[in-house]
Short mmCIF file of the C-alpha atoms (twelve columns), coordinates in Angstrom:
data_MODEL
# 
_entry.id   MODEL 
# 
loop_
_atom_site.group_PDB 
_atom_site.id 
_atom_site.type_symbol 
_atom_site.label_atom_id 
_atom_site.label_alt_id 
_atom_site.label_comp_id 
_atom_site.label_asym_id 
_atom_site.label_seq_id 
_atom_site.Cartn_x 
_atom_site.Cartn_y 
_atom_site.Cartn_z 
_atom_site.pdbx_PDB_model_num 
ATOM 1   C CA . MET A 1   15.401  -6.607  -11.517 1 
ATOM 2   C CA . GLU A 2   13.401  -3.853  -9.834  1 
ATOM 3   C CA . GLU A 3   9.896   -4.905  -8.796  1 
ATOM 4   C CA . LYS A 4   7.161   -2.926  -10.506 1 
ATOM 5   C CA . ILE A 5   4.777   -1.264  -8.058  1 
ATOM 6   C CA . SER A 6   1.123   -1.193  -9.058  1 
ATOM 7   C CA . THR A 7   -0.873  2.026   -9.075  1 
ATOM 8   C CA . LYS A 8   -2.932  0.675   -6.185  1 
ATOM 9   C CA . GLU A 9   0.223   0.129   -4.118  1 
ATOM 10  C CA . LYS A 10  1.434   3.625   -5.010  1 
ATOM 11  C CA . ILE A 11  -1.863  5.073   -3.824  1 
ATOM 12  C CA . ILE A 12  -1.552  3.248   -0.498  1 
ATOM 13  C CA . ALA A 13  2.065   4.357   -0.022  1 
ATOM 14  C CA . GLU A 14  1.501   7.993   -0.989  1 
ATOM 15  C CA . SER A 15  -1.669  8.204   1.101   1 
ATOM 16  C CA . LEU A 16  0.134   6.977   4.202   1 
ATOM 17  C CA . GLU A 17  2.941   9.467   3.575   1 
ATOM 18  C CA . LEU A 18  0.480   12.339  3.276   1 
ATOM 19  C CA . PHE A 19  -1.636  11.191  6.238   1 
ATOM 20  C CA . SER A 20  1.472   10.984  8.427   1 
ATOM 21  C CA . GLN A 21  2.380   14.576  7.524   1 
ATOM 22  C CA . ARG A 22  -0.982  16.350  7.474   1 
ATOM 23  C CA . GLY A 23  -3.307  13.961  9.271   1 
ATOM 24  C CA . TYR A 24  -6.105  11.934  7.685   1 
ATOM 25  C CA . ASP A 25  -8.613  14.785  7.583   1 
ATOM 26  C CA . GLY A 26  -6.054  17.161  6.097   1 
ATOM 27  C CA . VAL A 27  -5.671  15.168  2.879   1 
ATOM 28  C CA . SER A 28  -8.118  14.981  -0.026  1 
ATOM 29  C CA . MET A 29  -8.475  12.358  -2.742  1 
ATOM 30  C CA . ARG A 30  -7.224  15.004  -5.176  1 
ATOM 31  C CA . ASP A 31  -4.084  15.453  -3.046  1 
ATOM 32  C CA . ILE A 32  -3.435  11.716  -3.163  1 
ATOM 33  C CA . ALA A 33  -3.964  11.522  -6.925  1 
ATOM 34  C CA . ALA A 34  -1.512  14.393  -7.445  1 
ATOM 35  C CA . ALA A 35  1.106   12.676  -5.258  1 
ATOM 36  C CA . VAL A 36  0.716   9.451   -7.233  1 
ATOM 37  C CA . GLY A 37  0.827   11.305  -10.550 1 
ATOM 38  C CA . ILE A 38  -2.612  10.384  -11.876 1 
ATOM 39  C CA . LYS A 39  -5.719  12.384  -12.730 1 
ATOM 40  C CA . GLY A 40  -8.075  13.186  -9.882  1 
ATOM 41  C CA . ALA A 41  -10.917 11.073  -11.243 1 
ATOM 42  C CA . SER A 42  -8.658  8.113   -12.019 1 
ATOM 43  C CA . ILE A 43  -8.041  7.346   -8.352  1 
ATOM 44  C CA . TYR A 44  -11.657 6.174   -8.052  1 
ATOM 45  C CA . ASN A 45  -10.859 3.332   -10.451 1 
ATOM 46  C CA . HIS A 46  -8.798  1.842   -7.604  1 
ATOM 47  C CA . PHE A 47  -10.566 2.969   -4.399  1 
ATOM 48  C CA . LYS A 48  -14.124 4.132   -3.708  1 
ATOM 49  C CA . GLY A 49  -12.898 6.823   -1.355  1 
ATOM 50  C CA . LYS A 50  -10.464 7.835   1.349   1 
ATOM 51  C CA . GLU A 51  -11.961 5.437   3.893   1 
ATOM 52  C CA . ALA A 52  -11.296 2.495   1.554   1 
ATOM 53  C CA . ILE A 53  -7.681  3.642   1.241   1 
ATOM 54  C CA . PHE A 54  -7.376  3.788   5.022   1 
ATOM 55  C CA . GLU A 55  -8.758  0.239   5.319   1 
ATOM 56  C CA . ALA A 56  -6.140  -0.926  2.798   1 
ATOM 57  C CA . ILE A 57  -3.402  0.811   4.817   1 
ATOM 58  C CA . LEU A 58  -4.621  -0.892  7.991   1 
ATOM 59  C CA . GLU A 59  -4.748  -4.290  6.282   1 
ATOM 60  C CA . LYS A 60  -1.210  -3.848  4.975   1 
ATOM 61  C CA . MET A 61  -0.003  -2.763  8.413   1 
ATOM 62  C CA . GLU A 62  -1.458  -5.902  9.984   1 
ATOM 63  C CA . GLN A 63  0.037   -8.118  7.276   1 
ATOM 64  C CA . ARG A 64  3.497   -6.634  7.777   1 
ATOM 65  C CA . TYR A 65  3.268   -7.267  11.523  1 
ATOM 66  C CA . LYS A 66  2.211   -10.883 10.926  1 
ATOM 67  C CA . GLU A 67  5.251   -11.377 8.714   1 
ATOM 68  C CA . GLN A 68  7.528   -9.884  11.382  1 
ATOM 69  C CA . ALA A 69  5.986   -12.096 14.074  1 
ATOM 70  C CA . ALA A 70  6.290   -15.183 11.874  1 
ATOM 71  C CA . GLY A 71  10.001  -14.471 11.506  1 
ATOM 72  C CA . MET A 72  10.224  -14.831 15.296  1 
ATOM 73  C CA . GLN A 73  8.155   -18.061 15.266  1 
ATOM 74  C CA . LEU A 74  5.167   -16.195 16.709  1 
ATOM 75  C CA . ASP A 75  1.563   -15.815 15.636  1 
ATOM 76  C CA . GLY A 76  1.469   -12.375 17.220  1 
ATOM 77  C CA . ALA A 77  -2.313  -12.293 17.579  1 
ATOM 78  C CA . GLU A 78  -3.386  -15.620 19.098  1 
ATOM 79  C CA . ALA A 79  -1.821  -16.070 22.538  1 
ATOM 80  C CA . ASP A 80  -2.691  -19.759 22.765  1 
ATOM 81  C CA . ARG A 81  -0.509  -20.375 19.706  1 
ATOM 82  C CA . ASP A 82  2.424   -18.435 21.151  1 
ATOM 83  C CA . VAL A 83  2.467   -19.653 24.749  1 
ATOM 84  C CA . LYS A 84  4.753   -22.576 23.855  1 
ATOM 85  C CA . VAL A 85  7.402   -20.104 22.628  1 
ATOM 86  C CA . TYR A 86  7.499   -18.332 25.989  1 
ATOM 87  C CA . ALA A 87  7.188   -21.383 28.249  1 
ATOM 88  C CA . GLY A 88  10.634  -22.006 29.734  1 
ATOM 89  C CA . ILE A 89  12.212  -19.245 27.636  1 
ATOM 90  C CA . SER A 90  15.664  -18.097 28.705  1 
ATOM 91  C CA . GLU A 91  16.146  -14.551 29.936  1 
ATOM 92  C CA . GLU A 92  18.594  -13.883 27.110  1 
ATOM 93  C CA . ARG A 93  16.080  -15.017 24.484  1 
ATOM 94  C CA . LEU A 94  13.309  -12.991 26.114  1 
ATOM 95  C CA . LEU A 95  15.466  -9.863  26.016  1 
ATOM 96  C CA . GLN A 96  16.345  -10.430 22.358  1 
ATOM 97  C CA . MET A 97  12.712  -10.909 21.347  1 
ATOM 98  C CA . GLY A 98  11.663  -7.804  23.269  1 
ATOM 99  C CA . LYS A 99  14.348  -5.696  21.609  1 
ATOM 100 C CA . ASN A 100 13.586  -7.085  18.143  1 
ATOM 101 C CA . LEU A 101 9.900   -6.202  18.387  1 
ATOM 102 C CA . PHE A 102 10.642  -2.767  19.835  1 
ATOM 103 C CA . LEU A 103 13.125  -1.972  17.066  1 
ATOM 104 C CA . TYR A 104 10.726  -3.236  14.404  1 
ATOM 105 C CA . PHE A 105 7.978   -0.855  15.509  1 
ATOM 106 C CA . LEU A 106 10.462  1.979   15.972  1 
ATOM 107 C CA . HIS A 107 12.321  1.682   12.660  1 
ATOM 108 C CA . ASP A 108 9.883   0.108   10.223  1 
ATOM 109 C CA . GLU A 109 8.990   3.052   7.991   1 
ATOM 110 C CA . TYR A 110 5.441   1.876   7.344   1 
ATOM 111 C CA . ALA A 111 4.726   1.208   11.033  1 
ATOM 112 C CA . GLY A 112 6.201   4.578   12.005  1 
ATOM 113 C CA . LYS A 113 4.091   6.542   9.525   1 
ATOM 114 C CA . PHE A 114 0.973   4.626   10.534  1 
ATOM 115 C CA . ARG A 115 1.573   5.380   14.216  1 
ATOM 116 C CA . LYS A 116 2.255   9.050   13.470  1 
ATOM 117 C CA . MET A 117 -0.955  9.341   11.433  1 
ATOM 118 C CA . LEU A 118 -3.063  7.932   14.275  1 
ATOM 119 C CA . THR A 119 -1.251  10.058  16.857  1 
ATOM 120 C CA . ILE A 120 -2.109  13.194  14.880  1 
ATOM 121 C CA . GLU A 121 -5.744  12.232  14.357  1 
ATOM 122 C CA . GLN A 122 -6.600  10.796  17.794  1 
ATOM 123 C CA . PHE A 123 -8.054  14.124  18.985  1 
ATOM 124 C CA . ARG A 124 -9.733  15.105  15.710  1 
ATOM 125 C CA . ASN A 125 -11.302 12.009  14.211  1 
ATOM 126 C CA . GLU A 126 -13.475 9.740   16.352  1 
ATOM 127 C CA . LYS A 127 -13.072 6.696   14.113  1 
ATOM 128 C CA . LEU A 128 -9.295  6.976   13.956  1 
ATOM 129 C CA . ALA A 129 -9.171  7.601   17.704  1 
ATOM 130 C CA . SER A 130 -10.927 4.253   18.104  1 
ATOM 131 C CA . VAL A 131 -8.421  2.570   15.773  1 
ATOM 132 C CA . TYR A 132 -5.571  4.133   17.756  1 
ATOM 133 C CA . SER A 133 -6.955  2.779   21.047  1 
ATOM 134 C CA . ARG A 134 -7.496  -0.678  19.582  1 
ATOM 135 C CA . GLN A 135 -4.169  -0.852  17.745  1 
ATOM 136 C CA . TYR A 136 -1.926  0.371   20.565  1 
ATOM 137 C CA . GLY A 137 -3.997  -0.389  23.644  1 
ATOM 138 C CA . ASP A 138 -6.859  -2.854  23.568  1 
ATOM 139 C CA . ASP A 139 -5.420  -5.482  21.195  1 
ATOM 140 C CA . PRO A 140 -1.882  -5.750  22.635  1 
ATOM 141 C CA . LEU A 141 -3.223  -5.744  26.206  1 
ATOM 142 C CA . ALA A 142 -5.777  -8.442  25.371  1 
ATOM 143 C CA . TYR A 143 -3.116  -10.591 23.681  1 
ATOM 144 C CA . GLN A 144 -0.606  -10.201 26.503  1 
ATOM 145 C CA . GLY A 145 -3.272  -10.659 29.169  1 
ATOM 146 C CA . MET A 146 -4.254  -13.984 27.636  1 
ATOM 147 C CA . LEU A 147 -0.603  -14.965 27.229  1 
ATOM 148 C CA . PHE A 148 0.206   -14.194 30.869  1 
ATOM 149 C CA . ASP A 149 -2.940  -15.997 32.022  1 
ATOM 150 C CA . LEU A 150 -1.846  -19.154 30.188  1 
ATOM 151 C CA . LEU A 151 1.699   -18.876 31.541  1 
ATOM 152 C CA . MET A 152 0.346   -18.460 35.077  1 
ATOM 153 C CA . LYS A 153 -1.789  -21.573 34.677  1 
ATOM 154 C CA . GLN A 154 1.294   -23.481 33.530  1 
ATOM 155 C CA . GLY A 155 3.248   -22.297 36.565  1 
ATOM 156 C CA . GLU A 156 5.641   -20.167 34.497  1 
ATOM 157 C CA . LEU A 157 4.571   -16.919 36.182  1 
ATOM 158 C CA . ARG A 158 3.293   -15.940 39.625  1 
ATOM 159 C CA . GLN A 159 -0.482  -16.035 40.048  1 
ATOM 160 C CA . GLU A 160 -1.626  -12.424 39.715  1 
ATOM 161 C CA . ASN A 161 -4.305  -10.555 37.790  1 
ATOM 162 C CA . PRO A 162 -3.207  -11.245 34.173  1 
ATOM 163 C CA . LYS A 163 -4.819  -8.069  32.811  1 
ATOM 164 C CA . ILE A 164 -2.931  -5.871  35.281  1 
ATOM 165 C CA . THR A 165 0.242   -7.877  34.682  1 
ATOM 166 C CA . ALA A 166 -0.128  -7.139  30.965  1 
ATOM 167 C CA . LEU A 167 -0.561  -3.445  31.746  1 
ATOM 168 C CA . HIS A 168 2.586   -3.484  33.901  1 
ATOM 169 C CA . PHE A 169 4.549   -5.048  31.049  1 
ATOM 170 C CA . TYR A 170 3.178   -3.200  28.040  1 
ATOM 171 C CA . ALA A 171 2.616   0.382   29.215  1 
ATOM 172 C CA . PRO A 172 6.309   1.251   29.813  1 
ATOM 173 C CA . ILE A 173 7.256   -0.232  26.430  1 
ATOM 174 C CA . TYR A 174 4.727   1.872   24.548  1 
ATOM 175 C CA . PHE A 175 5.781   4.922   26.542  1 
ATOM 176 C CA . MET A 176 9.395   4.397   25.436  1 
ATOM 177 C CA . LEU A 177 8.307   3.892   21.823  1 
ATOM 178 C CA . SER A 178 6.375   7.171   21.943  1 
ATOM 179 C CA . MET A 179 9.362   8.893   23.523  1 
ATOM 180 C CA . CYS A 180 11.590  7.776   20.651  1 
ATOM 181 C CA . ASP A 181 8.994   8.944   18.110  1 
ATOM 182 C CA . ARG A 182 9.270   12.437  19.604  1 
ATOM 183 C CA . GLN A 183 13.007  12.323  20.323  1 
ATOM 184 C CA . PRO A 184 14.823  9.768   18.128  1 
ATOM 185 C CA . GLN A 185 18.142  10.629  19.769  1 
ATOM 186 C CA . ARG A 186 16.943  8.868   22.942  1 
ATOM 187 C CA . GLU A 187 16.866  5.417   21.332  1 
ATOM 188 C CA . GLU A 188 19.952  4.127   23.159  1 
ATOM 189 C CA . GLU A 189 18.501  5.298   26.471  1 
ATOM 190 C CA . ALA A 190 15.175  3.620   25.637  1 
ATOM 191 C CA . LEU A 191 16.842  0.311   24.777  1 
ATOM 192 C CA . GLU A 192 18.696  0.320   28.086  1 
ATOM 193 C CA . MET A 193 15.437  1.076   29.909  1 
ATOM 194 C CA . LEU A 194 13.700  -1.669  27.935  1 
ATOM 195 C CA . GLU A 195 16.302  -4.230  28.969  1 
ATOM 196 C CA . GLN A 196 16.085  -3.253  32.627  1 
ATOM 197 C CA . HIS A 197 12.288  -3.269  32.442  1 
ATOM 198 C CA . ILE A 198 12.160  -6.823  31.057  1 
ATOM 199 C CA . LEU A 199 14.708  -8.081  33.587  1 
ATOM 200 C CA . GLN A 200 12.860  -6.523  36.522  1 
ATOM 201 C CA . PHE A 201 9.497   -7.732  35.256  1 
ATOM 202 C CA . ASN A 202 10.938  -11.248 35.017  1 
ATOM 203 C CA . ARG A 203 12.273  -11.035 38.575  1 
ATOM 204 C CA . ILE A 204 8.945   -9.828  39.955  1 
ATOM 205 C CA . TYR A 205 6.575   -12.133 38.069  1 
ATOM 206 C CA . GLY A 206 8.744   -15.075 37.017  1 
ATOM 207 C CA . LYS A 207 9.165   -18.337 38.886  1 
# 
């Protein structure tokens, strides 16, 4: 039996689709209502305005990531909860987890549209530029920095600056993700680079 989608969910989905095509500032509440198939005024029965819709999109994005992380036995946000997963992890398992997360962000339709929306708006909307920096820079670097710090203290990794170690690990991965967003045909190349990156990182920092 097909699951019935609520009007609120339709608004979220159609808004993200429009934002990913035209940018956040290029879409009006009337545009969203038309895409959903409701009257312009009716949309305000579900959301106070466009900013409230964006907050709902962000919340849904974070929930989807939590579900993906949970499927890999990870918290995904609290490094002290995840350190036990990485302590003593085999190289094969590390590679598989790295590829799984990369492919999730690359191929999950919701995550892809969200990333495209923020990429478009990063130079036009100060608030969304801040969200972009936090979502794809500050938060992952903070999480990985804490994770590497804990692993260093446990003797799993060489003692180095954990924040810089996180930058060394994360920056090439996000670069390859961005490359595939622009040129999807380079996915195979990116996956090969990702594997070599993780292996080399493990050789340099691992014990």
